[in-house]
């Protein structure tokens, strides 16, 4: 199977994730979009590592996983806190930093 | 003399300590404060007497002593030692200031009896005396300047003493400010003179500057620098001594209590300019141009004051104009060189006595008449105020220059000196001599007018409910002392040239020139015009009835009544242009500089206003912005790299 397909799959997954982030209001769903984008990136990293015969991409994929795990912890904590104070999980309700 | 020289600092010390206790002690000193003030001044006078008597015992060459106290400033090339210079000139002033000052203190005890702030008044008086003594005893221009400023401060405080609770409070405060501001203009001159001295000689002490000016030192002062210094010093003297063109403050300074006027005019303030001129004699002699300007200023002021004096109805203002005129005589003499210095100081001394007597007499009259100062509402007071009448009469005869009263000896000396020929400028002797004689005639007129409007006349022109009576002995004893001084001092010091010889070690020996007219002719002419002036005034104000309301008068009278439009002239020539410049600067600053610079913050603010819309607070729009940005970068990168790669 052509290895290019993996890159295309990664691009499609990334596009779906980005669209989710841009279009959905629910913070949890937006979060899922972000995770999707991260995993699409991981797929691209691994694919390119395979294509070039270089492990750097695989190492970076691990880094991304670690950062994503940390990000999930912090992000979910923020979402829970916002939900407790504002009784809403919509990202459009959180606009206090408006200029 | 060295055994008593240690007392010299106490001359300044006693009044200074007195002022400090009275001003810092507050209400606790209210009950006895005025007596402490008198005591401080009297103690200083006693020290003065001791030093004076010892100085007379010395041979003339050893009479000048520089008493070093401590090093005051040491900054780079400038070393200023703080020290006192005791010589016949400064001791003459010390005697005048402490003796007349003490009499005025005693008088004030009674005069200010009902004033709730009497203690503060005496604190200021002591400060005034201390500052004046610093001024005359200083051995450098810098220490002199300290006294100079102290005198300015004390006069400001005293002229504006009644700045609350009186109908005239506002005017009094304005008068004080006027005196202070005009004095500051003069002070600039003194500062500039000191700067010039420092650049030319590298020192501001008398011991260095004066010999350098006389050309004794290794490096002398060039005539151009000497002229500049001389003119700067003259500016300073004009401010302090109320000489033309800085004379306008003196008349308004009458707003202060009358003893203050006596102190300012006789002992502690206006005499400072004459002292400065005489002390700086060698500088002026090195600068004939500056000398001529001094004489001109003196002559102009002499006539100016005399003319103003003829029209004033306010007894204090008439006396103030008279002081201006008499100080003009002294300035004129001070500009004549060694021939005039001794007479300038001699006239200052006699004037100190008779003018203090006249002012305190005027205070006594005002005290008797319920603070009335308008002479048109006096008249016939000789029967009710006999002591004031006699003592003021002595002062009147003294200022007229009638022999043997004291003014004759000093003023006649000045007139003779004014008639001395100056090499190469024959017009000078005639012009200044005539001015001096003319001034004497006008003086006779206005002083006689003042005297008879106050005391003469059978029909009093008093306002209702006036019961004039002499004040307490504390008020009339000083008058008696000053009256005796006015009568006798001139003859005591003048006969045989005692005073001239006394000052010779300081001011130098005057080569004797014959005046352009024989001396007896000058004396006779002067006496004739003086008697003539007095007779005219006697006819107008003693024989004829004096109207209670001032008649309209001629153009000249109206001008003189308004001080020859000095205030209008100052306002038009100085104040309004200065206001114009100030306004221009203000407008320029606000509309050009400020507005110019505010373009920058305005631009930043506008920029911010536009771009703050981007901060919508919606996370998704930020994300869209980022995504869009990445997309744009990617497209651009692809285009650039793609096209580059195509080649």
mmCIF file of C-alpha atoms in Angstrom, chain B residues 42-200:
data_model
loop_
_atom_site.group_PDB
_atom_site.id
_atom_site.type_symbol
_atom_site.label_atom_id
_atom_site.label_comp_id
_atom_site.label_asym_id
_atom_site.label_seq_id
_atom_site.Cartn_x
_atom_site.Cartn_y
_atom_site.Cartn_z
ATOM 1 C CA UNK B 42 20.855 97.453 73.277
ATOM 2 C CA UNK B 43 23.433 94.740 74.050
ATOM 3 C CA UNK B 44 24.637 94.982 70.489
ATOM 4 C CA UNK B 45 24.894 98.758 70.869
ATOM 5 C CA UNK B 46 26.965 98.341 74.038
ATOM 6 C CA UNK B 47 29.359 95.969 72.258
ATOM 7 C CA UNK B 48 29.538 98.519 69.469
ATOM 8 C CA UNK B 49 30.433 101.259 71.940
ATOM 9 C CA UNK B 50 33.215 99.147 73.467
ATOM 10 C CA UNK B 51 34.722 98.297 70.098
ATOM 11 C CA UNK B 52 34.321 101.870 68.897
ATOM 12 C CA UNK B 53 36.043 103.367 71.902
ATOM 13 C CA UNK B 54 38.946 100.937 71.513
ATOM 14 C CA UNK B 55 39.185 101.668 67.808
ATOM 15 C CA UNK B 56 39.422 105.400 68.448
ATOM 16 C CA UNK B 57 42.338 104.667 70.761
ATOM 17 C CA UNK B 58 44.332 103.091 67.914
ATOM 18 C CA UNK B 59 46.525 104.957 65.478
ATOM 19 C CA UNK B 60 44.569 105.457 62.246
ATOM 20 C CA UNK B 61 46.646 102.956 60.235
ATOM 21 C CA UNK B 62 45.823 100.124 62.630
ATOM 22 C CA UNK B 63 42.099 100.718 62.861
ATOM 23 C CA UNK B 64 41.089 98.286 60.141
ATOM 24 C CA UNK B 65 40.953 94.695 61.344
ATOM 25 C CA UNK B 66 39.869 91.594 59.483
ATOM 26 C CA UNK B 67 38.583 89.209 62.116
ATOM 27 C CA UNK B 68 38.653 85.730 60.629
ATOM 28 C CA UNK B 69 36.045 83.365 62.045
ATOM 29 C CA UNK B 70 36.084 80.170 60.014
ATOM 30 C CA UNK B 71 36.362 78.827 56.492
ATOM 31 C CA UNK B 72 32.922 79.000 55.051
ATOM 32 C CA UNK B 73 33.153 77.531 51.586
ATOM 33 C CA UNK B 74 35.935 75.658 49.913
ATOM 34 C CA UNK B 75 34.945 74.652 46.411
ATOM 35 C CA UNK B 76 37.602 74.182 43.768
ATOM 36 C CA UNK B 77 39.268 77.486 43.143
ATOM 37 C CA UNK B 78 36.900 79.390 45.404
ATOM 38 C CA UNK B 79 37.710 79.685 49.070
ATOM 39 C CA UNK B 80 35.451 81.938 51.062
ATOM 40 C CA UNK B 81 36.393 82.647 54.626
ATOM 41 C CA UNK B 82 33.731 83.920 56.910
ATOM 42 C CA UNK B 83 35.039 86.902 58.755
ATOM 43 C CA UNK B 84 34.199 90.347 59.974
ATOM 44 C CA UNK B 85 35.886 93.516 58.817
ATOM 45 C CA UNK B 86 36.054 96.149 61.490
ATOM 46 C CA UNK B 87 37.212 99.489 60.231
ATOM 47 C CA UNK B 88 36.046 103.083 60.657
ATOM 48 C CA UNK B 89 33.463 102.674 57.868
ATOM 49 C CA UNK B 90 31.820 99.537 59.216
ATOM 50 C CA UNK B 91 31.980 100.787 62.810
ATOM 51 C CA UNK B 92 30.238 104.016 61.778
ATOM 52 C CA UNK B 93 27.412 101.906 60.434
ATOM 53 C CA UNK B 94 27.431 99.675 63.490
ATOM 54 C CA UNK B 95 26.982 102.694 65.727
ATOM 55 C CA UNK B 96 24.194 104.121 63.573
ATOM 56 C CA UNK B 97 22.347 100.823 63.219
ATOM 57 C CA UNK B 98 22.572 99.752 66.847
ATOM 58 C CA UNK B 99 21.970 103.164 68.418
ATOM 59 C CA UNK B 100 19.126 104.354 66.202
ATOM 60 C CA UNK B 101 17.857 100.779 66.008
ATOM 61 C CA UNK B 102 17.660 100.543 69.800
ATOM 62 C CA UNK B 103 15.793 103.857 70.032
ATOM 63 C CA UNK B 104 13.303 102.583 67.471
ATOM 64 C CA UNK B 105 12.934 99.352 69.450
ATOM 65 C CA UNK B 106 12.129 101.335 72.604
ATOM 66 C CA UNK B 107 9.658 103.493 70.698
ATOM 67 C CA UNK B 108 7.979 100.406 69.248
ATOM 68 C CA UNK B 109 7.299 99.011 72.714
ATOM 69 C CA UNK B 110 4.793 101.813 73.191
ATOM 70 C CA UNK B 111 3.730 102.236 69.572
ATOM 71 C CA UNK B 112 2.814 98.579 69.125
ATOM 72 C CA UNK B 113 1.341 98.312 72.622
ATOM 73 C CA UNK B 114 -2.109 97.248 71.466
ATOM 74 C CA UNK B 115 -0.984 95.000 68.660
ATOM 75 C CA UNK B 116 -1.679 91.321 69.389
ATOM 76 C CA UNK B 117 1.434 90.305 67.442
ATOM 77 C CA UNK B 118 3.889 92.642 69.140
ATOM 78 C CA UNK B 119 6.301 89.810 70.007
ATOM 79 C CA UNK B 120 6.536 88.712 66.374
ATOM 80 C CA UNK B 121 7.107 92.328 65.400
ATOM 81 C CA UNK B 122 10.108 92.542 67.713
ATOM 82 C CA UNK B 123 11.456 89.257 66.384
ATOM 83 C CA UNK B 124 11.435 90.741 62.894
ATOM 84 C CA UNK B 125 13.003 93.987 64.115
ATOM 85 C CA UNK B 126 15.856 92.032 65.696
ATOM 86 C CA UNK B 127 16.263 90.032 62.516
ATOM 87 C CA UNK B 128 16.411 93.276 60.559
ATOM 88 C CA UNK B 129 19.155 94.674 62.789
ATOM 89 C CA UNK B 130 21.129 91.412 62.738
ATOM 90 C CA UNK B 131 20.945 91.239 58.937
ATOM 91 C CA UNK B 132 22.055 94.838 58.529
ATOM 92 C CA UNK B 133 24.984 94.314 60.899
ATOM 93 C CA UNK B 134 26.012 91.221 58.931
ATOM 94 C CA UNK B 135 25.866 93.322 55.798
ATOM 95 C CA UNK B 136 28.124 96.084 57.070
ATOM 96 C CA UNK B 137 30.538 93.872 59.006
ATOM 97 C CA UNK B 138 31.099 91.314 56.246
ATOM 98 C CA UNK B 139 34.629 90.967 54.925
ATOM 99 C CA UNK B 140 33.529 89.535 51.591
ATOM 100 C CA UNK B 141 30.841 90.266 49.052
ATOM 101 C CA UNK B 142 29.365 86.844 49.655
ATOM 102 C CA UNK B 143 28.784 87.397 53.369
ATOM 103 C CA UNK B 144 27.579 90.893 52.554
ATOM 104 C CA UNK B 145 25.079 89.251 50.242
ATOM 105 C CA UNK B 146 23.789 87.119 53.113
ATOM 106 C CA UNK B 147 23.077 90.273 55.092
ATOM 107 C CA UNK B 148 21.710 91.905 51.947
ATOM 108 C CA UNK B 149 19.152 89.139 51.514
ATOM 109 C CA UNK B 150 18.408 89.096 55.231
ATOM 110 C CA UNK B 151 17.571 92.778 55.095
ATOM 111 C CA UNK B 152 15.336 92.132 52.107
ATOM 112 C CA UNK B 153 13.534 89.343 53.937
ATOM 113 C CA UNK B 154 13.074 91.321 57.140
ATOM 114 C CA UNK B 155 11.766 94.340 55.241
ATOM 115 C CA UNK B 156 9.305 92.102 53.398
ATOM 116 C CA UNK B 157 8.054 90.638 56.661
ATOM 117 C CA UNK B 158 7.729 94.041 58.309
ATOM 118 C CA UNK B 159 6.178 95.989 55.427
ATOM 119 C CA UNK B 160 3.527 93.294 55.181
ATOM 120 C CA UNK B 161 3.225 93.007 58.953
ATOM 121 C CA UNK B 162 -0.396 94.155 58.971
ATOM 122 C CA UNK B 163 -1.552 91.733 56.323
ATOM 123 C CA UNK B 164 -4.575 90.447 58.183
ATOM 124 C CA UNK B 165 -7.577 91.896 59.888
ATOM 125 C CA UNK B 166 -7.295 95.434 58.545
ATOM 126 C CA UNK B 167 -9.132 97.168 55.728
ATOM 127 C CA UNK B 168 -5.805 97.786 54.017
ATOM 128 C CA UNK B 169 -4.515 94.240 54.602
ATOM 129 C CA UNK B 170 -4.470 93.359 50.938
ATOM 130 C CA UNK B 171 -2.634 96.519 49.916
ATOM 131 C CA UNK B 172 -0.096 95.963 52.687
ATOM 132 C CA UNK B 173 0.633 92.483 51.426
ATOM 133 C CA UNK B 174 0.975 93.787 47.867
ATOM 134 C CA UNK B 175 3.336 96.533 49.051
ATOM 135 C CA UNK B 176 5.518 93.944 50.763
ATOM 136 C CA UNK B 177 5.628 91.845 47.632
ATOM 137 C CA UNK B 178 6.421 94.877 45.516
ATOM 138 C CA UNK B 179 9.370 95.770 47.735
ATOM 139 C CA UNK B 180 10.620 92.205 47.660
ATOM 140 C CA UNK B 181 10.346 91.787 43.905
ATOM 141 C CA UNK B 182 12.015 95.104 43.101
ATOM 142 C CA UNK B 183 14.791 94.228 45.516
ATOM 143 C CA UNK B 184 15.320 90.943 43.752
ATOM 144 C CA UNK B 185 16.056 92.801 40.523
ATOM 145 C CA UNK B 186 18.820 94.581 42.380
ATOM 146 C CA UNK B 187 20.019 91.309 43.905
ATOM 147 C CA UNK B 188 20.579 89.954 40.415
ATOM 148 C CA UNK B 189 23.051 92.786 39.952
ATOM 149 C CA UNK B 190 24.966 91.833 43.069
ATOM 150 C CA UNK B 191 25.085 88.176 42.043
ATOM 151 C CA UNK B 192 26.325 89.129 38.576
ATOM 152 C CA UNK B 193 28.933 91.431 40.120
ATOM 153 C CA UNK B 194 30.192 88.603 42.327
ATOM 154 C CA UNK B 195 30.401 86.265 39.326
ATOM 155 C CA UNK B 196 32.425 88.863 37.443
ATOM 156 C CA UNK B 197 34.735 89.362 40.422
ATOM 157 C CA UNK B 198 35.278 85.647 40.722
ATOM 158 C CA UNK B 199 36.102 85.266 37.049
ATOM 159 C CA UNK B 200 38.411 88.291 37.053
#
